[in-house]
Tab-separated table of C-alpha atoms in Angstrom:
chain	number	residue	atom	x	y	z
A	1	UNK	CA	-6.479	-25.604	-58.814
A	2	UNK	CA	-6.894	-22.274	-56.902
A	3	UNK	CA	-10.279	-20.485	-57.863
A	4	UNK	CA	-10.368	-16.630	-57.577
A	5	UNK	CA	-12.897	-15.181	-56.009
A	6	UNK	CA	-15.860	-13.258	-57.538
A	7	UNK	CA	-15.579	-9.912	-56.242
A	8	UNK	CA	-18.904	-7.532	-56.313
A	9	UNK	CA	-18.333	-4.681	-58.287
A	10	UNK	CA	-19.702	-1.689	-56.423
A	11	UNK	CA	-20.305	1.712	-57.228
A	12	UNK	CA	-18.873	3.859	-54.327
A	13	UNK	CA	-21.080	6.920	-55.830
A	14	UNK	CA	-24.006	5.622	-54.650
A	15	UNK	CA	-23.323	3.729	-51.697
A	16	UNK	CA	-24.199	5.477	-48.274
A	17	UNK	CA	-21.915	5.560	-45.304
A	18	UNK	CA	-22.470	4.957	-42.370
A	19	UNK	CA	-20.782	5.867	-38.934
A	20	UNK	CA	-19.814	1.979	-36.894
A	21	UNK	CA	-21.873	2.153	-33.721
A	22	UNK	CA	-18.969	2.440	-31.550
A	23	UNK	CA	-17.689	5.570	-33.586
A	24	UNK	CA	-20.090	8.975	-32.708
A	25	UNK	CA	-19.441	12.398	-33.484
A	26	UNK	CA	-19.103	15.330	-30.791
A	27	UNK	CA	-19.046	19.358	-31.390
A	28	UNK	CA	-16.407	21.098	-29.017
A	29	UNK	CA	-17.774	24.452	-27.528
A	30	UNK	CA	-14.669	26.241	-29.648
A	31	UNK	CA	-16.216	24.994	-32.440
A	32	UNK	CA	-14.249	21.964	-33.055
A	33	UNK	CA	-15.104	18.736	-34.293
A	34	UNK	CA	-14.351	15.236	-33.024
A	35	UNK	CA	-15.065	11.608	-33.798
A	36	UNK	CA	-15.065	9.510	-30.370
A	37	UNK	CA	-14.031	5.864	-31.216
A	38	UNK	CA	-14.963	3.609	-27.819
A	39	UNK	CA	-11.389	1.139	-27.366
A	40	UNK	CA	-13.595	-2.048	-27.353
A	41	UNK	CA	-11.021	-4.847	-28.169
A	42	UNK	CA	-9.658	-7.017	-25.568
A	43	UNK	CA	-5.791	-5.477	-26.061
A	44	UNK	CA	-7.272	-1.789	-25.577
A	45	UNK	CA	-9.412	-2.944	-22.402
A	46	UNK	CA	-6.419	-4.395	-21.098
A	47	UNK	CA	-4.144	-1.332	-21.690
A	48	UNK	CA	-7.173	1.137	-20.669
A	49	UNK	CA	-7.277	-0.850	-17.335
A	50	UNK	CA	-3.891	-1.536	-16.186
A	51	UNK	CA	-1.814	1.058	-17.821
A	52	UNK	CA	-4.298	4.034	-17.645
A	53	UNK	CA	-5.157	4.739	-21.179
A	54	UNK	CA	-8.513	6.661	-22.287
A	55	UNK	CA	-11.245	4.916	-23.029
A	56	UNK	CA	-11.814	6.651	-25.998
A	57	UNK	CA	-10.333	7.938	-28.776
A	58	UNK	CA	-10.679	11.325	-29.854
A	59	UNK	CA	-9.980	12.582	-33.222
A	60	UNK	CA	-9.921	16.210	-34.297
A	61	UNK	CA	-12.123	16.652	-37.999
A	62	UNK	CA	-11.492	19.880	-40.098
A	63	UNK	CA	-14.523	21.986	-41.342
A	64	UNK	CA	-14.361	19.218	-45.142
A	65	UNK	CA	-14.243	16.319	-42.606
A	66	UNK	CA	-16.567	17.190	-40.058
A	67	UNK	CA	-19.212	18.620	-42.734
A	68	UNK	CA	-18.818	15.358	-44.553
A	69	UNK	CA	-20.008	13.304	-41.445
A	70	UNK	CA	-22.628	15.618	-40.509
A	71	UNK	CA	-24.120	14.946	-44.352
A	72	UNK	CA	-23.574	10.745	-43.479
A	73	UNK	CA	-25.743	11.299	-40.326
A	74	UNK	CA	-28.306	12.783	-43.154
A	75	UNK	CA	-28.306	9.126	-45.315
A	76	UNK	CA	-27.227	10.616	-48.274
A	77	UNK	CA	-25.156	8.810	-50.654
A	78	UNK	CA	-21.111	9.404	-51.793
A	79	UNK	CA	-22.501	11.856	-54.682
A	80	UNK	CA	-24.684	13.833	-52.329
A	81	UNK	CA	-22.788	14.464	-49.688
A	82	UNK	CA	-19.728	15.717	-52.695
A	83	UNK	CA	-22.166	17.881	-54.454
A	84	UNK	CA	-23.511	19.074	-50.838
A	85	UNK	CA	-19.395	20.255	-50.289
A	86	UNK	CA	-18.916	22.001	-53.385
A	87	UNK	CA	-22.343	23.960	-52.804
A	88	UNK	CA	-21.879	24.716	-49.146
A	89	UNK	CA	-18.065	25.564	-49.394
A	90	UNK	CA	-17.355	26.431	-53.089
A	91	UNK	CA	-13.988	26.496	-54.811
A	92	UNK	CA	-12.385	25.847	-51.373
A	93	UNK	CA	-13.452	22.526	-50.951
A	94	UNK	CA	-12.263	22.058	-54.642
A	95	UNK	CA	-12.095	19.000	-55.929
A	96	UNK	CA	-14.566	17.751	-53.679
A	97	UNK	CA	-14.869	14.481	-55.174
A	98	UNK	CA	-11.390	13.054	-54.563
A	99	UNK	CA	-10.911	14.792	-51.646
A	100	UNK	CA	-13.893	13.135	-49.848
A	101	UNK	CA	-13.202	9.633	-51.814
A	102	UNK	CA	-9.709	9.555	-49.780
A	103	UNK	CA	-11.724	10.658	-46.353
A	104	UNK	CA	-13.796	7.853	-46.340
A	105	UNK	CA	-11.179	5.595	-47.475
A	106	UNK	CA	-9.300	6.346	-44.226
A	107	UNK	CA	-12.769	5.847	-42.385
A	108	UNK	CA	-13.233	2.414	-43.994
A	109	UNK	CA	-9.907	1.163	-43.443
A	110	UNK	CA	-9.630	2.030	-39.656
A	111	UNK	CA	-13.274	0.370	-39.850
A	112	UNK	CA	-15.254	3.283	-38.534
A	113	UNK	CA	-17.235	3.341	-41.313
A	114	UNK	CA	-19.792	0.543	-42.571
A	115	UNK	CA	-21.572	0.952	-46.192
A	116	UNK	CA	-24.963	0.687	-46.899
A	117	UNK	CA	-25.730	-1.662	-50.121
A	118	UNK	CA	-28.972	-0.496	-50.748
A	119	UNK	CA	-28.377	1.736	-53.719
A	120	UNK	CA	-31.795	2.958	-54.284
A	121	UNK	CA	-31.552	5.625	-51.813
């Protein structure tokens, strides 16, 4: 008989994010944004070396993205760093919650993200 597995329910609102190690965030002199994500895996050391791909990969942020990891590098949880948006950029960043839910959600699933379970924070 197959057994399911037990998932943990978590609450995502009070989780904190966390930027992987090989993931770091840069500030362009015009002001942009980027995430550098080091190409550690053996396929993207073997293209980087013998077909003369970067080493890194550089990814462009808007001002909801890039404010969003700045408040991460803070250690404040999913419900901080939402009600941090809507104060900082008002009804532009509007709805702040979903938007940001779907950011990280990208993040996690390209596994440049890790979360922290201590909910207390």
């Amino acid at each position: 008989m197959l057994r399911k597995r037990k998932s943990q329910k978590r609450n995502l609102l009070t989780m904190v994010p966390h930027l992987e190690r090989r993931v770091t965030l840069e500030h362009d002199s015009s002001e942009a944004t980027f995430l550098i994500i080091q190409r550690t895996n053996f396929v993207e050391r073997i293209t980087i070396r013998f077909f003369k791909q970067p080493s890194v990969r550089r990814i462009k942020l808007d001002k909801f993205g890039a404010f969003a990891i700045q408040q991460m590098e803070f250690q404040r949880n999913v419900t901080q760093i939402s009600e941090a948006m809507s104060e900082h950029f008002g009804e532009e960043a509007e709805p702040a919650l979903p938007r940001l839910m779907k950011f990280l959600e990208i993040l996690e699933v390209h596994d440049w993200i890790i979360w922290d379970a201590d909910e207390e924070k």
